[in-house]
């Protein structure tokens, strides 16, 4: 394990390589699921595909058994924000499906999420997905050595606020990640720049905007996992696991390491 900074785990280059291996499994799994998900499937069908794919690549699901969670994926549909349990729910045309996936390679985790719409959805829902994914990349672009975690939070919030009246979920945050799925520091999706932990080499964060079409207020269902919007409006969730190197940013859960999106944002790529 790397050094600790205010409780945050700092990884060595060799440990970052393991995290990239885990992240690549996650990225490839999400690509597969985004291609395969379709009306008529159950959320459990997605979960089985994911577990087979993760194990077939020599990795272990991060979520399965985590604090008792019963699935390989979190599959959250429509007004479900996060932590939806895979089961017998049949997906339908017009559903909005958030798929959150984690994998472990030699003790190190990768974690990412994507939200997809099945067929035609209202223009406001399409815009929700576009803004939420854009907020993820705005947060990633604000991640830099010498900066602060609050810079990421502020960038996510500013992106959403500047383009919409959508709600930004306050009760759930991004997080540090490494030998545990969730580590310090928390990475809120709103906040002030220049605050929080200073970003140093070896820090790895999961950045994950959760944005709602209506109010951000939410409740947890009786299953003690599934989080839903209180007003039953649609939610979206996008996530990547990211680190910063002296050369630039490395998006460990993006199949291309983030090169294309970072180039579009004018941000240097620092992967290997």
Coordinates of C-alpha atoms in Angstrom, one line a residue, residues 4-272:
X4 CA -1.5 7.8 3.7
X5 CA -2.4 11.4 3.4
X6 CA -5.2 12.6 5.8
X7 CA -6.6 9.1 5.6
X8 CA -6.4 8.8 1.8
X9 CA -4.4 6.0 0.3
X10 CA -1.7 7.0 -2.1
X11 CA -0.8 4.4 -4.7
X12 CA 2.6 3.5 -6.1
X13 CA 3.0 3.3 -10.0
X14 CA 2.8 -0.5 -9.7
X15 CA -0.5 -0.2 -7.7
X16 CA -1.9 2.2 -10.3
X17 CA -1.2 -0.4 -12.9
X18 CA -3.3 -2.9 -11.0
X19 CA -6.0 -0.3 -10.7
X20 CA -5.9 0.2 -14.4
X21 CA -6.3 -3.5 -14.9
X22 CA -9.4 -3.5 -12.7
X23 CA -10.7 -0.3 -14.3
X24 CA -10.3 -1.7 -17.8
X25 CA -12.4 -4.7 -16.8
X26 CA -15.1 -2.3 -15.5
X27 CA -14.9 -0.2 -18.6
X28 CA -15.2 -3.2 -21.0
X29 CA -18.1 -4.6 -18.9
X30 CA -20.0 -1.4 -19.1
X31 CA -19.4 -1.1 -22.9
X32 CA -20.8 -4.6 -23.3
X33 CA -23.8 -3.9 -21.1
X34 CA -24.6 -0.6 -22.9
X35 CA -24.6 -2.6 -26.2
X36 CA -26.7 -5.5 -24.8
X37 CA -29.3 -3.8 -22.6
X38 CA -32.7 -3.8 -24.3
X39 CA -36.4 -3.9 -23.6
X40 CA -37.6 -7.3 -22.5
X41 CA -34.5 -8.1 -20.4
X42 CA -34.6 -8.2 -16.7
X43 CA -32.2 -6.4 -14.5
X44 CA -31.0 -9.8 -13.3
X45 CA -30.1 -10.7 -16.9
X46 CA -27.7 -7.7 -17.0
X47 CA -26.2 -8.8 -13.7
X48 CA -25.5 -12.3 -15.0
X49 CA -23.8 -10.9 -18.1
X50 CA -21.7 -8.6 -16.0
X51 CA -20.6 -11.3 -13.5
X52 CA -19.6 -13.7 -16.3
X53 CA -17.7 -11.0 -18.1
X54 CA -15.8 -9.8 -15.0
X55 CA -14.9 -13.3 -13.9
X56 CA -14.0 -14.2 -17.5
X57 CA -11.4 -11.5 -17.4
X58 CA -9.8 -12.8 -14.2
X59 CA -11.4 -10.2 -11.9
X60 CA -13.9 -10.4 -9.0
X61 CA -17.1 -8.3 -8.7
X62 CA -16.6 -5.5 -6.2
X63 CA -20.2 -5.2 -5.2
X64 CA -21.3 -8.8 -4.8
X65 CA -21.5 -9.3 -1.0
X66 CA -20.4 -5.8 -0.2
X67 CA -22.1 -5.1 3.2
X68 CA -24.5 -7.8 2.1
X69 CA -25.4 -6.4 -1.4
X70 CA -26.8 -9.3 -3.4
X71 CA -25.7 -8.3 -7.0
X72 CA -22.7 -7.8 -9.2
X73 CA -24.2 -4.6 -10.5
X74 CA -26.3 -1.8 -9.1
X75 CA -29.1 -1.3 -11.7
X76 CA -31.2 1.7 -11.0
X77 CA -34.2 2.4 -13.3
X78 CA -36.0 5.7 -13.9
X79 CA -36.6 7.3 -10.5
X80 CA -34.0 5.1 -8.8
X81 CA -30.9 7.2 -8.2
X82 CA -28.4 4.5 -7.1
X83 CA -28.0 1.1 -5.5
X84 CA -30.9 -0.6 -7.3
X85 CA -30.8 -4.4 -6.7
X86 CA -30.9 -6.6 -9.8
X87 CA -33.9 -8.8 -9.9
X88 CA -37.0 -9.8 -12.0
X89 CA -37.9 -6.3 -13.1
X90 CA -38.4 -6.3 -16.9
X91 CA -37.0 -3.4 -18.7
X92 CA -39.3 -1.5 -21.1
X93 CA -39.1 0.9 -24.0
X94 CA -38.5 4.4 -22.6
X95 CA -36.8 3.3 -19.4
X96 CA -33.7 5.1 -18.2
X97 CA -31.2 2.6 -16.8
X98 CA -28.2 3.5 -14.6
X99 CA -25.6 0.7 -14.5
X100 CA -22.9 0.9 -11.8
X101 CA -20.1 -1.7 -11.9
X102 CA -17.0 -2.5 -9.9
X103 CA -14.3 -5.1 -10.2
X104 CA -11.2 -6.2 -8.2
X105 CA -7.8 -7.3 -9.6
X106 CA -5.2 -8.4 -7.0
X107 CA -6.9 -6.5 -4.2
X108 CA -7.5 -3.2 -6.1
X109 CA -10.9 -1.9 -7.2
X110 CA -12.2 0.0 -10.2
X111 CA -15.7 1.6 -10.2
X112 CA -17.7 3.3 -12.9
X113 CA -21.3 3.9 -14.0
X114 CA -23.2 4.8 -17.1
X115 CA -26.9 5.7 -17.7
X116 CA -28.6 4.7 -20.9
X117 CA -32.1 5.4 -22.3
X118 CA -34.0 2.5 -24.0
X119 CA -35.5 3.9 -27.1
X120 CA -37.2 7.2 -27.3
X121 CA -37.4 9.4 -24.2
X122 CA -38.6 12.9 -23.7
X123 CA -36.2 15.7 -24.7
X124 CA -35.8 16.7 -21.1
X125 CA -34.6 13.2 -20.1
X126 CA -32.1 13.2 -23.0
X127 CA -30.8 16.5 -21.8
X128 CA -30.5 15.2 -18.2
X129 CA -28.3 12.4 -19.4
X130 CA -26.2 14.8 -21.6
X131 CA -25.7 17.3 -18.7
X132 CA -24.9 14.6 -16.2
X133 CA -22.2 13.0 -18.4
X134 CA -20.9 16.4 -19.2
X135 CA -20.7 17.2 -15.4
X136 CA -18.6 14.0 -14.9
X137 CA -16.1 15.2 -17.5
X138 CA -16.1 18.7 -16.1
X139 CA -15.2 17.3 -12.7
X140 CA -12.5 15.1 -14.2
X141 CA -11.0 18.1 -16.0
X142 CA -10.8 20.0 -12.7
X143 CA -8.7 17.1 -11.2
X144 CA -5.1 18.3 -11.1
X145 CA -2.0 17.8 -9.0
X146 CA -1.8 20.6 -6.4
X147 CA -5.5 21.3 -6.7
X148 CA -8.2 20.5 -4.1
X149 CA -11.1 18.0 -4.0
X150 CA -13.4 21.0 -3.8
X151 CA -12.3 22.1 -7.3
X152 CA -13.8 18.9 -8.6
X153 CA -17.1 19.4 -6.7
X154 CA -17.3 23.0 -7.9
X155 CA -16.8 22.0 -11.5
X156 CA -19.5 19.4 -11.4
X157 CA -22.0 21.8 -9.7
X158 CA -21.1 24.7 -12.1
X159 CA -21.6 22.5 -15.1
X160 CA -25.1 21.4 -14.0
X161 CA -26.2 24.8 -12.7
X162 CA -25.0 26.6 -15.8
X163 CA -27.0 24.4 -18.2
X164 CA -30.2 23.4 -16.3
X165 CA -32.4 23.6 -13.3
X166 CA -31.8 19.9 -12.6
X167 CA -31.3 18.7 -9.0
X168 CA -27.8 17.6 -7.8
X169 CA -28.0 14.8 -5.3
X170 CA -26.4 15.9 -2.0
X171 CA -26.7 12.7 0.1
X172 CA -24.4 10.5 -2.0
X173 CA -20.9 11.4 -3.2
X174 CA -17.9 10.2 -5.1
X175 CA -15.0 8.8 -3.0
X176 CA -11.5 7.6 -2.8
X177 CA -10.8 4.1 -4.0
X178 CA -8.1 1.5 -3.9
X179 CA -7.7 -1.5 -1.7
X180 CA -11.2 -0.7 -0.5
X181 CA -14.2 0.2 -2.7
X182 CA -14.9 3.3 -0.6
X183 CA -12.1 5.3 1.0
X184 CA -11.5 8.9 2.1
X185 CA -11.9 11.5 0.8
X186 CA -15.6 12.0 -0.1
X187 CA -16.0 13.9 -3.4
X188 CA -19.3 15.8 -3.2
X189 CA -21.0 16.9 -6.4
X190 CA -21.3 20.5 -5.2
X191 CA -19.1 22.8 -3.2
X192 CA -16.6 25.6 -3.2
X193 CA -13.2 25.6 -5.0
X194 CA -10.0 25.6 -3.0
X195 CA -11.5 23.5 -0.2
X196 CA -10.8 19.9 0.8
X197 CA -7.9 17.5 0.5
X198 CA -5.0 18.6 -1.7
X199 CA -4.6 16.4 -4.7
X200 CA -1.2 14.7 -4.8
X201 CA 0.4 12.0 -7.0
X202 CA -1.0 8.5 -6.2
X203 CA -4.5 9.7 -5.1
X204 CA -7.3 7.9 -6.9
X205 CA -10.9 9.2 -6.9
X206 CA -14.2 7.9 -8.1
X207 CA -16.0 11.0 -9.4
X208 CA -19.8 10.3 -9.8
X209 CA -22.4 13.0 -10.5
X210 CA -26.0 11.9 -9.6
X211 CA -28.5 14.4 -11.1
X212 CA -32.3 14.4 -11.1
X213 CA -34.9 15.8 -13.5
X214 CA -36.7 17.3 -10.6
X215 CA -35.9 17.9 -6.9
X216 CA -32.8 16.1 -5.5
X217 CA -34.6 14.9 -2.3
X218 CA -34.5 11.2 -2.1
X219 CA -35.5 8.2 0.1
X220 CA -34.1 4.7 0.6
X221 CA -36.6 1.9 0.1
X222 CA -37.4 -0.9 2.6
X223 CA -34.7 -3.1 0.9
X224 CA -32.2 -0.8 2.7
X225 CA -30.4 -0.2 -0.7
X226 CA -32.4 1.3 -3.5
X227 CA -32.4 5.1 -3.4
X228 CA -35.3 6.8 -5.2
X229 CA -36.2 10.4 -5.9
X230 CA -39.0 11.6 -3.6
X231 CA -40.9 13.3 -6.4
X232 CA -40.5 10.2 -8.6
X233 CA -38.7 12.1 -11.4
X234 CA -36.0 10.4 -13.4
X235 CA -32.4 10.4 -12.2
X236 CA -29.0 9.9 -14.0
X237 CA -25.6 8.7 -12.8
X238 CA -22.2 8.7 -14.5
X239 CA -18.9 7.7 -12.9
X240 CA -15.2 7.1 -13.6
X241 CA -12.2 6.2 -11.5
X242 CA -9.5 8.8 -12.1
X243 CA -5.9 9.6 -11.1
X244 CA -3.5 12.5 -11.9
X245 CA 0.1 12.0 -12.9
X246 CA 2.8 14.5 -13.6
X247 CA 2.0 14.1 -17.3
X248 CA -1.8 14.6 -17.0
X249 CA -5.0 12.7 -16.1
X250 CA -5.6 8.9 -16.4
X251 CA -9.2 7.8 -16.4
X252 CA -8.6 4.2 -15.2
X253 CA -12.1 3.0 -16.0
X254 CA -12.3 4.4 -19.5
X255 CA -11.4 1.9 -22.2
X256 CA -9.1 4.4 -23.9
X257 CA -7.9 5.8 -20.6
X258 CA -9.9 9.0 -21.2
X259 CA -7.7 10.2 -24.1
X260 CA -10.5 11.2 -26.5
X261 CA -12.6 13.1 -23.9
X262 CA -9.6 14.7 -22.3
X263 CA -8.4 15.9 -25.7
X264 CA -11.8 17.4 -26.4
X265 CA -11.5 19.3 -23.1
X266 CA -8.0 20.4 -23.8
X267 CA -6.6 18.4 -20.8
X268 CA -3.4 16.4 -21.0
X269 CA -3.5 12.6 -20.9
X270 CA -1.2 11.1 -18.3
X271 CA -1.8 7.3 -18.7
X272 CA 0.5 4.5 -19.6

